[in-house]
Amino acid sequence: ADKVINNKAVTNRTAVALVGMIVGHPELVRFGLEGFTETIDGWFLPDGYTPESPAYATMTLGGIVPMGQAMKDYSDPPGYADANGKRYDDLDLYHDTAYHAVWEGMYNTLQGDLKYPPFADSYARSSLGAYFAEIMATNYPERPHYLALLKEIAGDDLGGTDKKISLYYRPPGLESQSVPPLSLPDVCPPELRIGFMRTGERGRESLLLLSASRWGSHHQDDSLNLYYWKQGRELLTDLGYLWDHPDKHHLVDTIAHNTVVIDGKNQIRNGRSGDVLFFHSGDHIKAMRASSTAYAQASR
């Protein structure tokens, strides 16, 4: 009944698919798979990053993670083909779809303290946590930085993780594998249009954001906003997710952010675009230039 794709409905789709697997009903499985595909290819951006914020991405991922786990090596019943003559054999949603880009995006946008910066509707304590880190490390052994992340969260012996996930999904001996120290990269995803520039030997000392993200659900009036975090402190602050706050209409205003205000007015929302004009990440110099059509009365 609910065919909308959002951070809530995707959980319903997953539930339908799981019932279909249990009772041997491949059409129910397809309803769930359709929702999964539309989430990965439509709700998330083409580069794998979130259109809203990391906090809402974790809500969405919470609804589709059981699908990825349950569908590992899934095959349709013998002899079955759908109305288009298609059947599924030995599915691997983690590698056969753009799912892998989503997880890489979730990793790349972490702050040095392994929290997410509070842009758009991410709140200050947003994080991946042990549950998602365990899913990443277990399903992408070819990406050792995921295991490094899990060890940072759960300890070198992985004792501080989600117990049911580790019991049912973790391969034996994962805690004994050695990994390089956790490092975070400088990135500027082409669709997200937010530059992440870092300092420190492993990119964990500081984080500077410049946002040219185009208006989307849950974003604020903050195009070209700057956010700066260093050694555990916000130096250029952002209030982040306060969607249910009684003073929300003040807190999302342009003047509440570190950006340009023209004529004392808020930036436009409908039709607002943003573009990254330059991004450079070098050993000594990191730089970014961006533009936005945030004000109708300003040509530049």
PDB file of C-alpha atoms in Angstrom:
ATOM      1  CA  ALA A   1       0.000   0.000   0.000  1.00  0.00           C
ATOM      2  CA  ASP A   2       2.868   2.382   0.732  1.00  0.00           C
ATOM      3  CA  LYS A   3       4.949   2.853  -2.399  1.00  0.00           C
ATOM      4  CA  VAL A   4       6.665   6.091  -1.359  1.00  0.00           C
ATOM      5  CA  ILE A   5      10.442   5.931  -0.863  1.00  0.00           C
ATOM      6  CA  ASN A   6      11.574   7.733   2.272  1.00  0.00           C
ATOM      7  CA  ASN A   7      13.432   6.926   5.487  1.00  0.00           C
ATOM      8  CA  LYS A   8      10.305   5.275   6.961  1.00  0.00           C
ATOM      9  CA  ALA A   9       8.675   3.460   4.039  1.00  0.00           C
ATOM     10  CA  VAL A  10      11.830   1.552   3.108  1.00  0.00           C
ATOM     11  CA  THR A  11      11.488  -0.482   6.304  1.00  0.00           C
ATOM     12  CA  ASN A  12       8.039  -1.620   5.177  1.00  0.00           C
ATOM     13  CA  ARG A  13       9.475  -2.716   1.838  1.00  0.00           C
ATOM     14  CA  THR A  14      12.134  -4.755   3.578  1.00  0.00           C
ATOM     15  CA  ALA A  15       9.531  -6.448   5.785  1.00  0.00           C
ATOM     16  CA  VAL A  16       7.510  -7.500   2.733  1.00  0.00           C
ATOM     17  CA  ALA A  17      10.613  -8.998   1.097  1.00  0.00           C
ATOM     18  CA  LEU A  18      11.541 -10.951   4.234  1.00  0.00           C
ATOM     19  CA  VAL A  19       8.035 -12.417   4.455  1.00  0.00           C
ATOM     20  CA  GLY A  20       8.298 -13.326   0.766  1.00  0.00           C
ATOM     21  CA  MET A  21      11.550 -15.193   1.364  1.00  0.00           C
ATOM     22  CA  ILE A  22      10.068 -17.111   4.303  1.00  0.00           C
ATOM     23  CA  VAL A  23       6.911 -18.218   2.507  1.00  0.00           C
ATOM     24  CA  GLY A  24       8.538 -18.695  -0.915  1.00  0.00           C
ATOM     25  CA  HIS A  25       6.681 -15.868  -2.676  1.00  0.00           C
ATOM     26  CA  PRO A  26       9.115 -14.247  -5.172  1.00  0.00           C
ATOM     27  CA  GLU A  27       6.689 -11.425  -6.071  1.00  0.00           C
ATOM     28  CA  LEU A  28       6.766 -10.206  -2.487  1.00  0.00           C
ATOM     29  CA  VAL A  29      10.556 -10.415  -2.632  1.00  0.00           C
ATOM     30  CA  ARG A  30      10.496  -8.256  -5.760  1.00  0.00           C
ATOM     31  CA  PHE A  31       8.384  -5.597  -4.059  1.00  0.00           C
ATOM     32  CA  GLY A  32      11.092  -5.326  -1.420  1.00  0.00           C
ATOM     33  CA  LEU A  33      13.919  -5.418  -3.957  1.00  0.00           C
ATOM     34  CA  GLU A  34      12.238  -2.667  -5.956  1.00  0.00           C
ATOM     35  CA  GLY A  35      12.156  -0.496  -2.831  1.00  0.00           C
ATOM     36  CA  PHE A  36      15.793  -1.276  -2.084  1.00  0.00           C
ATOM     37  CA  THR A  37      16.862  -0.335  -5.612  1.00  0.00           C
ATOM     38  CA  GLU A  38      14.822   2.873  -5.609  1.00  0.00           C
ATOM     39  CA  THR A  39      16.369   3.806  -2.264  1.00  0.00           C
ATOM     40  CA  ILE A  40      19.951   3.248  -3.401  1.00  0.00           C
ATOM     41  CA  ASP A  41      19.540   4.719  -6.890  1.00  0.00           C
ATOM     42  CA  GLY A  42      16.910   7.361  -6.173  1.00  0.00           C
ATOM     43  CA  TRP A  43      16.812   8.463  -2.540  1.00  0.00           C
ATOM     44  CA  PHE A  44      20.593   8.534  -2.191  1.00  0.00           C
ATOM     45  CA  LEU A  45      22.454  10.768  -4.617  1.00  0.00           C
ATOM     46  CA  PRO A  46      24.188   9.314  -7.701  1.00  0.00           C
ATOM     47  CA  ASP A  47      27.571   9.588  -5.958  1.00  0.00           C
ATOM     48  CA  GLY A  48      26.261   7.553  -3.006  1.00  0.00           C
ATOM     49  CA  TYR A  49      25.992  10.458  -0.564  1.00  0.00           C
ATOM     50  CA  THR A  50      22.852  11.535   1.245  1.00  0.00           C
ATOM     51  CA  PRO A  51      20.460  14.189  -0.098  1.00  0.00           C
ATOM     52  CA  GLU A  52      19.450  15.174   3.430  1.00  0.00           C
ATOM     53  CA  SER A  53      22.167  14.510   6.009  1.00  0.00           C
ATOM     54  CA  PRO A  54      24.146  11.646   7.564  1.00  0.00           C
ATOM     55  CA  ALA A  55      21.644  11.476  10.444  1.00  0.00           C
ATOM     56  CA  TYR A  56      18.750  10.795   8.089  1.00  0.00           C
ATOM     57  CA  ALA A  57      20.904   8.459   6.031  1.00  0.00           C
ATOM     58  CA  THR A  58      21.426   6.263   9.101  1.00  0.00           C
ATOM     59  CA  MET A  59      17.653   6.186   9.616  1.00  0.00           C
ATOM     60  CA  THR A  60      17.194   5.078   6.023  1.00  0.00           C
ATOM     61  CA  LEU A  61      19.973   2.507   6.218  1.00  0.00           C
ATOM     62  CA  GLY A  62      18.405   1.072   9.360  1.00  0.00           C
ATOM     63  CA  GLY A  63      15.433   0.097   7.218  1.00  0.00           C
ATOM     64  CA  ILE A  64      17.381  -1.621   4.430  1.00  0.00           C
ATOM     65  CA  VAL A  65      20.288  -3.287   6.255  1.00  0.00           C
ATOM     66  CA  PRO A  66      18.145  -6.379   7.065  1.00  0.00           C
ATOM     67  CA  MET A  67      17.405  -6.652   3.336  1.00  0.00           C
ATOM     68  CA  GLY A  68      21.075  -6.739   2.389  1.00  0.00           C
ATOM     69  CA  GLN A  69      21.797  -9.349   5.033  1.00  0.00           C
ATOM     70  CA  ALA A  70      18.823 -11.597   4.272  1.00  0.00           C
ATOM     71  CA  MET A  71      19.321 -11.463   0.508  1.00  0.00           C
ATOM     72  CA  LYS A  72      22.937 -12.627   0.544  1.00  0.00           C
ATOM     73  CA  ASP A  73      23.140 -15.403  -2.087  1.00  0.00           C
ATOM     74  CA  TYR A  74      19.364 -15.258  -2.619  1.00  0.00           C
ATOM     75  CA  SER A  75      17.976 -17.200  -5.588  1.00  0.00           C
ATOM     76  CA  ASP A  76      14.420 -17.426  -6.867  1.00  0.00           C
ATOM     77  CA  PRO A  77      12.649 -20.790  -6.535  1.00  0.00           C
ATOM     78  CA  PRO A  78      13.823 -23.317  -9.145  1.00  0.00           C
ATOM     79  CA  GLY A  79      12.207 -22.736 -12.535  1.00  0.00           C
ATOM     80  CA  TYR A  80      10.694 -19.372 -11.568  1.00  0.00           C
ATOM     81  CA  ALA A  81      10.858 -16.291 -13.814  1.00  0.00           C
ATOM     82  CA  ASP A  82       8.795 -13.125 -13.432  1.00  0.00           C
ATOM     83  CA  ALA A  83       6.511 -11.555 -16.050  1.00  0.00           C
ATOM     84  CA  ASN A  84       9.561 -10.060 -17.778  1.00  0.00           C
ATOM     85  CA  GLY A  85      11.316 -13.404 -17.902  1.00  0.00           C
ATOM     86  CA  LYS A  86      13.821 -12.378 -15.232  1.00  0.00           C
ATOM     87  CA  ARG A  87      14.998 -14.411 -12.294  1.00  0.00           C
ATOM     88  CA  TYR A  88      17.565 -13.788  -9.541  1.00  0.00           C
ATOM     89  CA  ASP A  89      20.397 -16.140  -8.689  1.00  0.00           C
ATOM     90  CA  ASP A  90      23.055 -15.732  -5.995  1.00  0.00           C
ATOM     91  CA  LEU A  91      22.302 -12.058  -5.272  1.00  0.00           C
ATOM     92  CA  ASP A  92      24.904  -9.895  -3.533  1.00  0.00           C
ATOM     93  CA  LEU A  93      23.348  -6.494  -2.897  1.00  0.00           C
ATOM     94  CA  TYR A  94      26.536  -5.269  -1.206  1.00  0.00           C
ATOM     95  CA  HIS A  95      28.574  -5.559  -4.406  1.00  0.00           C
ATOM     96  CA  ASP A  96      26.117  -5.925  -7.300  1.00  0.00           C
ATOM     97  CA  THR A  97      24.439  -2.546  -6.683  1.00  0.00           C
ATOM     98  CA  ALA A  98      25.502   1.011  -5.777  1.00  0.00           C
ATOM     99  CA  TYR A  99      25.083   0.055  -2.095  1.00  0.00           C
ATOM    100  CA  HIS A 100      28.887   0.034  -1.773  1.00  0.00           C
ATOM    101  CA  ALA A 101      29.042   3.740  -2.714  1.00  0.00           C
ATOM    102  CA  VAL A 102      26.554   4.575   0.046  1.00  0.00           C
ATOM    103  CA  TRP A 103      28.720   2.968   2.721  1.00  0.00           C
ATOM    104  CA  GLU A 104      31.833   4.699   1.406  1.00  0.00           C
ATOM    105  CA  GLY A 105      29.985   8.002   1.580  1.00  0.00           C
ATOM    106  CA  MET A 106      29.010   7.333   5.184  1.00  0.00           C
ATOM    107  CA  TYR A 107      32.668   6.705   6.017  1.00  0.00           C
ATOM    108  CA  ASN A 108      34.095   9.662   4.097  1.00  0.00           C
ATOM    109  CA  THR A 109      31.902  12.261   5.810  1.00  0.00           C
ATOM    110  CA  LEU A 110      32.876  11.403   9.393  1.00  0.00           C
ATOM    111  CA  GLN A 111      34.548  14.006  11.572  1.00  0.00           C
ATOM    112  CA  GLY A 112      37.838  13.268  13.341  1.00  0.00           C
ATOM    113  CA  ASP A 113      36.001  12.315  16.541  1.00  0.00           C
ATOM    114  CA  LEU A 114      33.917   9.829  14.493  1.00  0.00           C
ATOM    115  CA  LYS A 115      30.793  11.963  14.830  1.00  0.00           C
ATOM    116  CA  TYR A 116      29.152  13.609  11.838  1.00  0.00           C
ATOM    117  CA  PRO A 117      29.408  17.355  11.332  1.00  0.00           C
ATOM    118  CA  PRO A 118      26.008  18.961  12.035  1.00  0.00           C
ATOM    119  CA  PHE A 119      25.107  20.138   8.545  1.00  0.00           C
ATOM    120  CA  ALA A 120      21.508  20.079   7.289  1.00  0.00           C
ATOM    121  CA  ASP A 121      19.544  17.957   9.762  1.00  0.00           C
ATOM    122  CA  SER A 122      22.391  16.047  11.409  1.00  0.00           C
ATOM    123  CA  TYR A 123      22.483  16.727  15.123  1.00  0.00           C
ATOM    124  CA  ALA A 124      25.776  17.186  16.954  1.00  0.00           C
ATOM    125  CA  ARG A 125      25.924  13.607  18.289  1.00  0.00           C
ATOM    126  CA  SER A 126      25.146  11.855  14.980  1.00  0.00           C
ATOM    127  CA  SER A 127      27.412   8.871  14.385  1.00  0.00           C
ATOM    128  CA  LEU A 128      27.588   5.495  12.684  1.00  0.00           C
ATOM    129  CA  GLY A 129      27.986   3.453  15.861  1.00  0.00           C
ATOM    130  CA  ALA A 130      29.023  -0.157  16.291  1.00  0.00           C
ATOM    131  CA  TYR A 131      25.991  -1.651  14.505  1.00  0.00           C
ATOM    132  CA  PHE A 132      26.701  -0.094  11.127  1.00  0.00           C
ATOM    133  CA  ALA A 133      30.480  -0.372  11.497  1.00  0.00           C
ATOM    134  CA  GLU A 134      30.076  -4.114  12.085  1.00  0.00           C
ATOM    135  CA  ILE A 135      27.930  -4.437   8.948  1.00  0.00           C
ATOM    136  CA  MET A 136      30.561  -2.557   6.928  1.00  0.00           C
ATOM    137  CA  ALA A 137      33.570  -4.497   8.197  1.00  0.00           C
ATOM    138  CA  THR A 138      31.821  -7.855   7.786  1.00  0.00           C
ATOM    139  CA  ASN A 139      30.559  -7.318   4.257  1.00  0.00           C
ATOM    140  CA  TYR A 140      33.508  -5.438   2.771  1.00  0.00           C
ATOM    141  CA  PRO A 141      36.662  -7.299   3.842  1.00  0.00           C
ATOM    142  CA  GLU A 142      38.406  -5.733   0.840  1.00  0.00           C
ATOM    143  CA  ARG A 143      38.089  -2.332   2.572  1.00  0.00           C
ATOM    144  CA  PRO A 144      40.325  -2.546   5.659  1.00  0.00           C
ATOM    145  CA  HIS A 145      39.462   1.017   6.711  1.00  0.00           C
ATOM    146  CA  TYR A 146      36.013  -0.284   7.706  1.00  0.00           C
ATOM    147  CA  LEU A 147      37.593  -2.743  10.133  1.00  0.00           C
ATOM    148  CA  ALA A 148      39.819   0.072  11.405  1.00  0.00           C
ATOM    149  CA  LEU A 149      36.650   2.070  12.072  1.00  0.00           C
ATOM    150  CA  LEU A 150      35.045  -0.835  13.907  1.00  0.00           C
ATOM    151  CA  LYS A 151      38.131  -1.273  16.106  1.00  0.00           C
ATOM    152  CA  GLU A 152      38.112   2.435  16.934  1.00  0.00           C
ATOM    153  CA  ILE A 153      34.487   2.127  18.071  1.00  0.00           C
ATOM    154  CA  ALA A 154      34.471  -1.320  19.645  1.00  0.00           C
ATOM    155  CA  GLY A 155      38.093  -1.707  20.794  1.00  0.00           C
ATOM    156  CA  ASP A 156      40.901  -3.825  19.328  1.00  0.00           C
ATOM    157  CA  ASP A 157      39.246  -7.000  20.637  1.00  0.00           C
ATOM    158  CA  LEU A 158      35.888  -5.856  19.157  1.00  0.00           C
ATOM    159  CA  GLY A 159      34.261  -6.506  22.516  1.00  0.00           C
ATOM    160  CA  GLY A 160      32.288  -3.283  22.573  1.00  0.00           C
ATOM    161  CA  THR A 161      30.116  -3.952  19.570  1.00  0.00           C
ATOM    162  CA  ASP A 162      26.516  -4.946  18.918  1.00  0.00           C
ATOM    163  CA  LYS A 163      26.357  -8.473  20.320  1.00  0.00           C
ATOM    164  CA  LYS A 164      23.668  -9.947  18.084  1.00  0.00           C
ATOM    165  CA  ILE A 165      25.353  -8.605  14.952  1.00  0.00           C
ATOM    166  CA  SER A 166      28.742  -9.991  15.960  1.00  0.00           C
ATOM    167  CA  LEU A 167      27.226 -13.352  16.936  1.00  0.00           C
ATOM    168  CA  TYR A 168      25.282 -13.976  13.739  1.00  0.00           C
ATOM    169  CA  TYR A 169      27.251 -12.107  11.074  1.00  0.00           C
ATOM    170  CA  ARG A 170      30.891 -11.620  12.065  1.00  0.00           C
ATOM    171  CA  PRO A 171      33.407 -14.038  10.524  1.00  0.00           C
ATOM    172  CA  PRO A 172      35.544 -15.829  13.136  1.00  0.00           C
ATOM    173  CA  GLY A 173      38.882 -14.234  13.907  1.00  0.00           C
ATOM    174  CA  LEU A 174      38.011 -10.757  12.631  1.00  0.00           C
ATOM    175  CA  GLU A 175      39.378  -9.191  15.817  1.00  0.00           C
ATOM    176  CA  SER A 176      42.820 -10.712  15.179  1.00  0.00           C
ATOM    177  CA  GLN A 177      43.236  -9.085  11.770  1.00  0.00           C
ATOM    178  CA  SER A 178      45.680  -6.179  11.723  1.00  0.00           C
ATOM    179  CA  VAL A 179      44.659  -2.969   9.986  1.00  0.00           C
ATOM    180  CA  PRO A 180      46.344   0.361   9.304  1.00  0.00           C
ATOM    181  CA  PRO A 181      45.427   3.317  11.552  1.00  0.00           C
ATOM    182  CA  LEU A 182      42.107   4.921  10.729  1.00  0.00           C
ATOM    183  CA  SER A 183      42.470   7.808   8.266  1.00  0.00           C
ATOM    184  CA  LEU A 184      39.835  10.142   6.864  1.00  0.00           C
ATOM    185  CA  PRO A 185      40.128  11.676   3.369  1.00  0.00           C
ATOM    186  CA  ASP A 186      39.525  15.098   1.887  1.00  0.00           C
ATOM    187  CA  VAL A 187      36.487  14.762  -0.375  1.00  0.00           C
ATOM    188  CA  CYS A 188      34.123  16.938  -2.374  1.00  0.00           C
ATOM    189  CA  PRO A 189      31.390  14.671  -3.772  1.00  0.00           C
ATOM    190  CA  PRO A 190      30.091  16.001  -7.115  1.00  0.00           C
ATOM    191  CA  GLU A 191      26.401  15.581  -6.286  1.00  0.00           C
ATOM    192  CA  LEU A 192      26.514  16.435  -2.588  1.00  0.00           C
ATOM    193  CA  ARG A 193      28.547  19.593  -3.333  1.00  0.00           C
ATOM    194  CA  ILE A 194      30.005  19.888   0.163  1.00  0.00           C
ATOM    195  CA  GLY A 195      33.778  20.052   0.517  1.00  0.00           C
ATOM    196  CA  PHE A 196      35.459  18.226   3.411  1.00  0.00           C
ATOM    197  CA  MET A 197      39.008  19.519   4.057  1.00  0.00           C
ATOM    198  CA  ARG A 198      41.042  18.080   6.899  1.00  0.00           C
ATOM    199  CA  THR A 199      44.357  18.474   8.734  1.00  0.00           C
ATOM    200  CA  GLY A 200      46.462  16.100  10.780  1.00  0.00           C
ATOM    201  CA  GLU A 201      48.545  13.123   9.757  1.00  0.00           C
ATOM    202  CA  ARG A 202      45.421  11.010   9.299  1.00  0.00           C
ATOM    203  CA  GLY A 203      42.854  13.715   8.672  1.00  0.00           C
ATOM    204  CA  ARG A 204      41.450  13.615  12.199  1.00  0.00           C
ATOM    205  CA  GLU A 205      42.791  16.832  13.730  1.00  0.00           C
ATOM    206  CA  SER A 206      40.367  19.245  12.073  1.00  0.00           C
ATOM    207  CA  LEU A 207      37.542  19.487   9.563  1.00  0.00           C
ATOM    208  CA  LEU A 208      36.515  22.482   7.470  1.00  0.00           C
ATOM    209  CA  LEU A 209      33.270  22.315   5.470  1.00  0.00           C
ATOM    210  CA  LEU A 210      32.082  24.598   2.706  1.00  0.00           C
ATOM    211  CA  SER A 211      28.568  23.793   1.521  1.00  0.00           C
ATOM    212  CA  ALA A 212      27.251  24.471  -1.974  1.00  0.00           C
ATOM    213  CA  SER A 213      24.574  21.802  -1.557  1.00  0.00           C
ATOM    214  CA  ARG A 214      21.380  22.460  -3.486  1.00  0.00           C
ATOM    215  CA  TRP A 215      18.157  22.824  -1.543  1.00  0.00           C
ATOM    216  CA  GLY A 216      16.620  19.537  -0.495  1.00  0.00           C
ATOM    217  CA  SER A 217      14.439  18.119   2.213  1.00  0.00           C
ATOM    218  CA  HIS A 218      15.608  19.111   5.715  1.00  0.00           C
ATOM    219  CA  HIS A 219      18.343  21.485   4.544  1.00  0.00           C
ATOM    220  CA  GLN A 220      18.520  24.967   5.990  1.00  0.00           C
ATOM    221  CA  ASP A 221      18.873  28.486   4.530  1.00  0.00           C
ATOM    222  CA  ASP A 222      22.644  28.162   4.576  1.00  0.00           C
ATOM    223  CA  SER A 223      24.118  27.912   1.099  1.00  0.00           C
ATOM    224  CA  LEU A 224      27.890  28.590   1.168  1.00  0.00           C
ATOM    225  CA  ASN A 225      27.876  27.978   4.910  1.00  0.00           C
ATOM    226  CA  LEU A 226      31.221  27.395   6.626  1.00  0.00           C
ATOM    227  CA  TYR A 227      31.693  24.960   9.506  1.00  0.00           C
ATOM    228  CA  TYR A 228      35.027  24.414  11.270  1.00  0.00           C
ATOM    229  CA  TRP A 229      35.865  21.812  13.923  1.00  0.00           C
ATOM    230  CA  LYS A 230      39.284  21.293  15.457  1.00  0.00           C
ATOM    231  CA  GLN A 231      40.558  19.029  18.241  1.00  0.00           C
ATOM    232  CA  GLY A 232      37.132  18.361  19.680  1.00  0.00           C
ATOM    233  CA  ARG A 233      35.718  21.891  19.460  1.00  0.00           C
ATOM    234  CA  GLU A 234      33.482  23.722  17.016  1.00  0.00           C
ATOM    235  CA  LEU A 235      35.179  26.997  16.110  1.00  0.00           C
ATOM    236  CA  LEU A 236      32.696  27.964  13.389  1.00  0.00           C
ATOM    237  CA  THR A 237      29.529  26.392  14.731  1.00  0.00           C
ATOM    238  CA  ASP A 238      26.376  25.025  13.183  1.00  0.00           C
ATOM    239  CA  LEU A 239      23.269  24.183  15.192  1.00  0.00           C
ATOM    240  CA  GLY A 240      22.439  21.269  12.912  1.00  0.00           C
ATOM    241  CA  TYR A 241      19.261  19.273  13.446  1.00  0.00           C
ATOM    242  CA  LEU A 242      16.657  21.206  15.389  1.00  0.00           C
ATOM    243  CA  TRP A 243      13.667  20.322  13.221  1.00  0.00           C
ATOM    244  CA  ASP A 244      11.280  19.912  16.142  1.00  0.00           C
ATOM    245  CA  HIS A 245      12.615  22.841  18.146  1.00  0.00           C
ATOM    246  CA  PRO A 246      10.008  25.557  18.908  1.00  0.00           C
ATOM    247  CA  ASP A 247      12.455  28.205  17.617  1.00  0.00           C
ATOM    248  CA  LYS A 248      13.285  26.259  14.470  1.00  0.00           C
ATOM    249  CA  HIS A 249      12.167  29.083  12.174  1.00  0.00           C
ATOM    250  CA  HIS A 250      14.911  31.256  13.668  1.00  0.00           C
ATOM    251  CA  LEU A 251      17.567  28.572  13.811  1.00  0.00           C
ATOM    252  CA  VAL A 252      17.337  27.620  10.120  1.00  0.00           C
ATOM    253  CA  ASP A 253      17.599  31.269   9.038  1.00  0.00           C
ATOM    254  CA  THR A 254      20.538  32.384   6.943  1.00  0.00           C
ATOM    255  CA  ILE A 255      21.691  34.761   9.671  1.00  0.00           C
ATOM    256  CA  ALA A 256      22.118  31.814  12.065  1.00  0.00           C
ATOM    257  CA  HIS A 257      24.896  30.439   9.847  1.00  0.00           C
ATOM    258  CA  ASN A 258      28.423  31.365   8.810  1.00  0.00           C
ATOM    259  CA  THR A 259      27.572  32.668   5.357  1.00  0.00           C
ATOM    260  CA  VAL A 260      26.657  35.814   3.429  1.00  0.00           C
ATOM    261  CA  VAL A 261      23.393  37.606   4.210  1.00  0.00           C
ATOM    262  CA  ILE A 262      22.092  40.108   1.652  1.00  0.00           C
ATOM    263  CA  ASP A 263      19.608  42.846   2.590  1.00  0.00           C
ATOM    264  CA  GLY A 264      18.932  41.082   5.896  1.00  0.00           C
ATOM    265  CA  LYS A 265      16.868  38.439   4.098  1.00  0.00           C
ATOM    266  CA  ASN A 266      16.881  34.659   4.044  1.00  0.00           C
ATOM    267  CA  GLN A 267      18.217  32.813   1.055  1.00  0.00           C
ATOM    268  CA  ILE A 268      15.669  31.445  -1.395  1.00  0.00           C
ATOM    269  CA  ARG A 269      14.762  27.780  -1.186  1.00  0.00           C
ATOM    270  CA  ASN A 270      12.886  26.885  -4.357  1.00  0.00           C
ATOM    271  CA  GLY A 271      15.199  26.954  -7.335  1.00  0.00           C
ATOM    272  CA  ARG A 272      18.330  27.500  -5.291  1.00  0.00           C
ATOM    273  CA  SER A 273      21.348  25.842  -6.833  1.00  0.00           C
ATOM    274  CA  GLY A 274      24.970  25.531  -5.876  1.00  0.00           C
ATOM    275  CA  ASP A 275      28.141  24.609  -7.729  1.00  0.00           C
ATOM    276  CA  VAL A 276      31.687  23.726  -6.773  1.00  0.00           C
ATOM    277  CA  LEU A 277      34.034  25.726  -8.994  1.00  0.00           C
ATOM    278  CA  PHE A 278      37.326  24.513  -7.580  1.00  0.00           C
ATOM    279  CA  PHE A 279      38.536  21.916  -5.086  1.00  0.00           C
ATOM    280  CA  HIS A 280      42.159  21.091  -4.330  1.00  0.00           C
ATOM    281  CA  SER A 281      43.575  18.813  -1.658  1.00  0.00           C
ATOM    282  CA  GLY A 282      47.368  18.981  -1.427  1.00  0.00           C
ATOM    283  CA  ASP A 283      49.993  18.310   1.214  1.00  0.00           C
ATOM    284  CA  HIS A 284      50.363  21.993   2.079  1.00  0.00           C
ATOM    285  CA  ILE A 285      47.362  23.740   0.537  1.00  0.00           C
ATOM    286  CA  LYS A 286      43.698  22.782   0.577  1.00  0.00           C
ATOM    287  CA  ALA A 287      41.264  25.095  -1.191  1.00  0.00           C
ATOM    288  CA  MET A 288      37.699  25.242  -2.432  1.00  0.00           C
ATOM    289  CA  ARG A 289      35.614  27.785  -4.333  1.00  0.00           C
ATOM    290  CA  ALA A 290      31.847  27.551  -4.689  1.00  0.00           C
ATOM    291  CA  SER A 291      28.918  29.638  -5.889  1.00  0.00           C
ATOM    292  CA  SER A 292      25.179  29.674  -5.254  1.00  0.00           C
ATOM    293  CA  THR A 293      22.043  31.298  -6.643  1.00  0.00           C
ATOM    294  CA  ALA A 294      20.890  31.915  -3.095  1.00  0.00           C
ATOM    295  CA  TYR A 295      19.580  35.450  -3.753  1.00  0.00           C
ATOM    296  CA  ALA A 296      17.472  36.480  -6.720  1.00  0.00           C
ATOM    297  CA  GLN A 297      18.763  40.078  -6.481  1.00  0.00           C
ATOM    298  CA  ALA A 298      22.440  38.994  -6.703  1.00  0.00           C
ATOM    299  CA  SER A 299      23.993  37.872  -9.969  1.00  0.00           C
ATOM    300  CA  ARG A 300      27.141  36.604  -8.207  1.00  0.00           C
TER     301      ARG A 300
END
